[in-house]
């Protein structure tokens, strides 16, 4: 496996996850919420999760940034 192929797999899995999740998200959006327990802590944790699992890998795949955190590619890690 090459680095390009590993990055392509990550992007395809992310797109697949979104495609699978989208119909359920639309259905859930139609139902009114009577009372929510979401507070600042929940929003902070979701922001951290989004950055760590989505934003940072996307930036690395597209721009190879940050280069200081890069290490040699090994196919077994992909």
Short mmCIF file of N, CA and C in Angstrom, two decimals:
data_model
loop_
_atom_site.label_atom_id
_atom_site.label_comp_id
_atom_site.label_asym_id
_atom_site.label_seq_id
_atom_site.Cartn_x
_atom_site.Cartn_y
_atom_site.Cartn_z
N UNK A 1 0.85 -1.18 0.00
CA UNK A 1 0.00 0.00 0.00
C UNK A 1 0.90 1.24 0.00
N UNK A 2 0.50 2.22 -0.76
CA UNK A 2 1.26 3.46 -0.86
C UNK A 2 0.61 4.54 0.02
N UNK A 3 1.34 5.60 0.33
CA UNK A 3 0.74 6.69 1.11
C UNK A 3 -0.49 7.28 0.42
N UNK A 4 -0.43 7.43 -0.89
CA UNK A 4 -1.58 7.98 -1.62
C UNK A 4 -2.80 7.09 -1.47
N UNK A 5 -2.61 5.79 -1.60
CA UNK A 5 -3.72 4.85 -1.48
C UNK A 5 -4.29 4.85 -0.06
N UNK A 6 -3.43 4.95 0.93
CA UNK A 6 -3.90 5.00 2.32
C UNK A 6 -4.74 6.26 2.56
N UNK A 7 -4.31 7.39 2.03
CA UNK A 7 -5.08 8.63 2.17
C UNK A 7 -6.41 8.54 1.43
N UNK A 8 -6.39 7.91 0.26
CA UNK A 8 -7.63 7.73 -0.50
C UNK A 8 -8.62 6.85 0.26
N UNK A 9 -8.12 5.81 0.90
CA UNK A 9 -8.99 4.93 1.68
C UNK A 9 -9.62 5.70 2.83
N UNK A 10 -8.84 6.53 3.51
CA UNK A 10 -9.38 7.32 4.62
C UNK A 10 -10.49 8.24 4.12
N UNK A 11 -10.27 8.90 2.99
CA UNK A 11 -11.30 9.79 2.45
C UNK A 11 -12.54 9.01 2.02
N UNK A 12 -12.36 7.85 1.40
CA UNK A 12 -13.51 7.05 0.98
C UNK A 12 -14.31 6.53 2.17
N UNK A 13 -13.64 6.16 3.23
CA UNK A 13 -14.34 5.70 4.43
C UNK A 13 -15.14 6.86 5.04
N UNK A 14 -14.56 8.05 5.06
CA UNK A 14 -15.26 9.22 5.60
C UNK A 14 -16.50 9.53 4.76
N UNK A 15 -16.38 9.47 3.45
CA UNK A 15 -17.53 9.72 2.57
C UNK A 15 -18.57 8.62 2.77
N UNK A 16 -18.15 7.38 2.88
CA UNK A 16 -19.08 6.28 3.11
C UNK A 16 -19.82 6.43 4.42
N UNK A 17 -19.11 6.85 5.46
CA UNK A 17 -19.75 7.07 6.76
C UNK A 17 -20.83 8.14 6.64
N UNK A 18 -20.53 9.21 5.92
CA UNK A 18 -21.50 10.28 5.75
C UNK A 18 -22.71 9.81 4.96
N UNK A 19 -22.49 9.04 3.90
CA UNK A 19 -23.59 8.55 3.08
C UNK A 19 -24.50 7.62 3.88
N UNK A 20 -23.91 6.78 4.71
CA UNK A 20 -24.72 5.89 5.55
C UNK A 20 -25.49 6.67 6.60
N UNK A 21 -24.88 7.67 7.17
CA UNK A 21 -25.46 8.41 8.29
C UNK A 21 -26.52 9.43 7.85
N UNK A 22 -26.44 9.95 6.64
CA UNK A 22 -27.27 11.06 6.19
C UNK A 22 -28.78 10.81 6.30
N UNK A 23 -29.33 9.68 5.85
CA UNK A 23 -30.79 9.49 5.96
C UNK A 23 -31.28 9.51 7.41
N UNK A 24 -30.51 8.93 8.30
CA UNK A 24 -30.91 8.90 9.71
C UNK A 24 -30.84 10.29 10.34
N UNK A 25 -29.86 11.07 9.91
CA UNK A 25 -29.74 12.44 10.41
C UNK A 25 -30.92 13.29 9.93
N UNK A 26 -31.32 13.11 8.69
CA UNK A 26 -32.49 13.85 8.17
C UNK A 26 -33.75 13.48 8.93
N UNK A 27 -33.93 12.19 9.18
CA UNK A 27 -35.12 11.74 9.90
C UNK A 27 -35.12 12.28 11.34
N UNK A 28 -33.99 12.30 11.99
CA UNK A 28 -33.91 12.80 13.36
C UNK A 28 -34.15 14.31 13.41
N UNK A 29 -33.78 15.02 12.36
CA UNK A 29 -33.95 16.47 12.34
C UNK A 29 -35.42 16.87 12.26
N UNK A 30 -36.25 15.99 11.70
CA UNK A 30 -37.69 16.29 11.58
C UNK A 30 -38.43 16.20 12.91
N UNK A 31 -37.94 15.38 13.82
CA UNK A 31 -38.61 15.22 15.11
C UNK A 31 -38.29 16.39 16.04
N UNK A 32 -39.31 17.01 16.62
CA UNK A 32 -39.04 18.12 17.53
C UNK A 32 -38.42 17.62 18.84
N UNK A 33 -37.56 18.44 19.41
CA UNK A 33 -36.91 18.12 20.67
C UNK A 33 -37.66 18.83 21.78
N UNK A 34 -38.21 18.06 22.71
CA UNK A 34 -38.99 18.65 23.81
C UNK A 34 -38.08 19.33 24.82
N UNK A 35 -37.00 18.65 25.18
CA UNK A 35 -36.07 19.21 26.16
C UNK A 35 -34.68 18.65 25.87
N UNK A 36 -33.69 19.49 25.91
CA UNK A 36 -32.33 19.06 25.62
C UNK A 36 -31.48 19.15 26.88
N UNK A 37 -30.57 18.23 26.99
CA UNK A 37 -29.62 18.22 28.11
C UNK A 37 -28.24 18.69 27.67
N UNK A 38 -28.15 19.16 26.45
CA UNK A 38 -26.86 19.61 25.94
C UNK A 38 -26.47 20.92 26.61
N UNK A 39 -25.24 20.96 27.03
CA UNK A 39 -24.73 22.16 27.65
C UNK A 39 -23.38 22.51 27.05
N UNK A 40 -22.69 23.47 27.64
CA UNK A 40 -21.38 23.88 27.12
C UNK A 40 -20.37 22.73 27.07
N UNK A 41 -20.43 21.84 28.04
CA UNK A 41 -19.49 20.72 28.07
C UNK A 41 -19.70 19.82 26.85
N UNK A 42 -20.95 19.53 26.52
CA UNK A 42 -21.25 18.68 25.37
C UNK A 42 -20.75 19.31 24.07
N UNK A 43 -20.98 20.60 23.91
CA UNK A 43 -20.51 21.29 22.70
C UNK A 43 -18.99 21.33 22.62
N UNK A 44 -18.32 21.51 23.74
CA UNK A 44 -16.86 21.50 23.76
C UNK A 44 -16.32 20.12 23.37
N UNK A 45 -16.89 19.06 23.93
CA UNK A 45 -16.45 17.72 23.60
C UNK A 45 -16.70 17.38 22.13
N UNK A 46 -17.81 17.82 21.59
CA UNK A 46 -18.08 17.59 20.17
C UNK A 46 -17.11 18.36 19.28
N UNK A 47 -16.74 19.57 19.67
CA UNK A 47 -15.78 20.36 18.91
C UNK A 47 -14.41 19.69 18.92
N UNK A 48 -14.00 19.18 20.07
CA UNK A 48 -12.71 18.49 20.16
C UNK A 48 -12.74 17.23 19.29
N UNK A 49 -13.82 16.48 19.35
CA UNK A 49 -13.95 15.26 18.56
C UNK A 49 -13.93 15.57 17.07
N UNK A 50 -14.64 16.60 16.66
CA UNK A 50 -14.67 16.98 15.25
C UNK A 50 -13.29 17.39 14.76
N UNK A 51 -12.57 18.13 15.58
CA UNK A 51 -11.21 18.54 15.19
C UNK A 51 -10.28 17.34 15.10
N UNK A 52 -10.33 16.47 16.08
CA UNK A 52 -9.40 15.34 16.13
C UNK A 52 -9.68 14.25 15.11
N UNK A 53 -10.95 13.97 14.85
CA UNK A 53 -11.30 12.89 13.93
C UNK A 53 -11.62 13.37 12.53
N UNK A 54 -11.80 14.66 12.33
CA UNK A 54 -12.20 15.14 11.01
C UNK A 54 -11.31 16.22 10.45
N UNK A 55 -11.18 17.30 11.15
CA UNK A 55 -10.48 18.47 10.61
C UNK A 55 -8.98 18.25 10.46
N UNK A 56 -8.33 17.78 11.49
CA UNK A 56 -6.87 17.60 11.44
C UNK A 56 -6.47 16.54 10.41
N UNK A 57 -7.12 15.36 10.35
CA UNK A 57 -6.76 14.41 9.29
C UNK A 57 -7.03 14.95 7.88
N UNK A 58 -8.12 15.71 7.71
CA UNK A 58 -8.42 16.27 6.39
C UNK A 58 -7.35 17.27 5.97
N UNK A 59 -6.93 18.13 6.87
CA UNK A 59 -5.87 19.10 6.57
C UNK A 59 -4.57 18.38 6.23
N UNK A 60 -4.25 17.31 6.98
CA UNK A 60 -3.03 16.57 6.70
C UNK A 60 -3.09 15.90 5.33
N UNK A 61 -4.21 15.30 5.00
CA UNK A 61 -4.34 14.61 3.71
C UNK A 61 -4.25 15.59 2.55
N UNK A 62 -4.88 16.75 2.68
CA UNK A 62 -4.90 17.72 1.58
C UNK A 62 -3.61 18.52 1.44
N UNK A 63 -3.01 18.91 2.57
CA UNK A 63 -1.91 19.86 2.51
C UNK A 63 -0.59 19.34 3.09
N UNK A 64 -0.54 18.09 3.56
CA UNK A 64 0.64 17.54 4.23
C UNK A 64 1.16 18.46 5.32
N UNK A 65 0.25 19.01 6.08
CA UNK A 65 0.59 19.90 7.18
C UNK A 65 0.11 19.27 8.46
N UNK A 66 0.80 19.21 9.51
CA UNK A 66 2.14 19.73 9.79
C UNK A 66 3.21 18.70 9.43
N UNK A 67 4.23 19.13 8.76
CA UNK A 67 5.31 18.24 8.33
C UNK A 67 6.16 17.77 9.51
N UNK A 68 6.23 18.54 10.57
CA UNK A 68 7.05 18.13 11.72
C UNK A 68 6.47 16.91 12.43
N UNK A 69 5.20 16.62 12.21
CA UNK A 69 4.57 15.47 12.85
C UNK A 69 4.58 14.24 11.93
N UNK A 70 5.21 14.35 10.78
CA UNK A 70 5.24 13.25 9.82
C UNK A 70 6.31 12.24 10.22
N UNK A 71 6.09 11.01 9.83
CA UNK A 71 7.08 9.95 10.05
C UNK A 71 7.06 9.04 8.84
N UNK A 72 8.07 8.22 8.66
CA UNK A 72 8.13 7.37 7.46
C UNK A 72 6.91 6.46 7.35
N UNK A 73 6.46 6.25 6.14
CA UNK A 73 5.27 5.44 5.88
C UNK A 73 5.65 3.96 5.91
N UNK A 74 4.84 3.16 6.60
CA UNK A 74 4.99 1.72 6.63
C UNK A 74 3.64 1.12 6.21
N UNK A 75 3.63 0.26 5.21
CA UNK A 75 2.37 -0.31 4.71
C UNK A 75 1.56 -1.02 5.79
N UNK A 76 2.21 -1.62 6.77
CA UNK A 76 1.46 -2.33 7.80
C UNK A 76 0.65 -1.38 8.68
N UNK A 77 1.05 -0.14 8.79
CA UNK A 77 0.30 0.83 9.59
C UNK A 77 -0.94 1.33 8.85
N UNK A 78 -0.90 1.28 7.54
CA UNK A 78 -2.05 1.75 6.76
C UNK A 78 -3.21 0.80 6.98
#
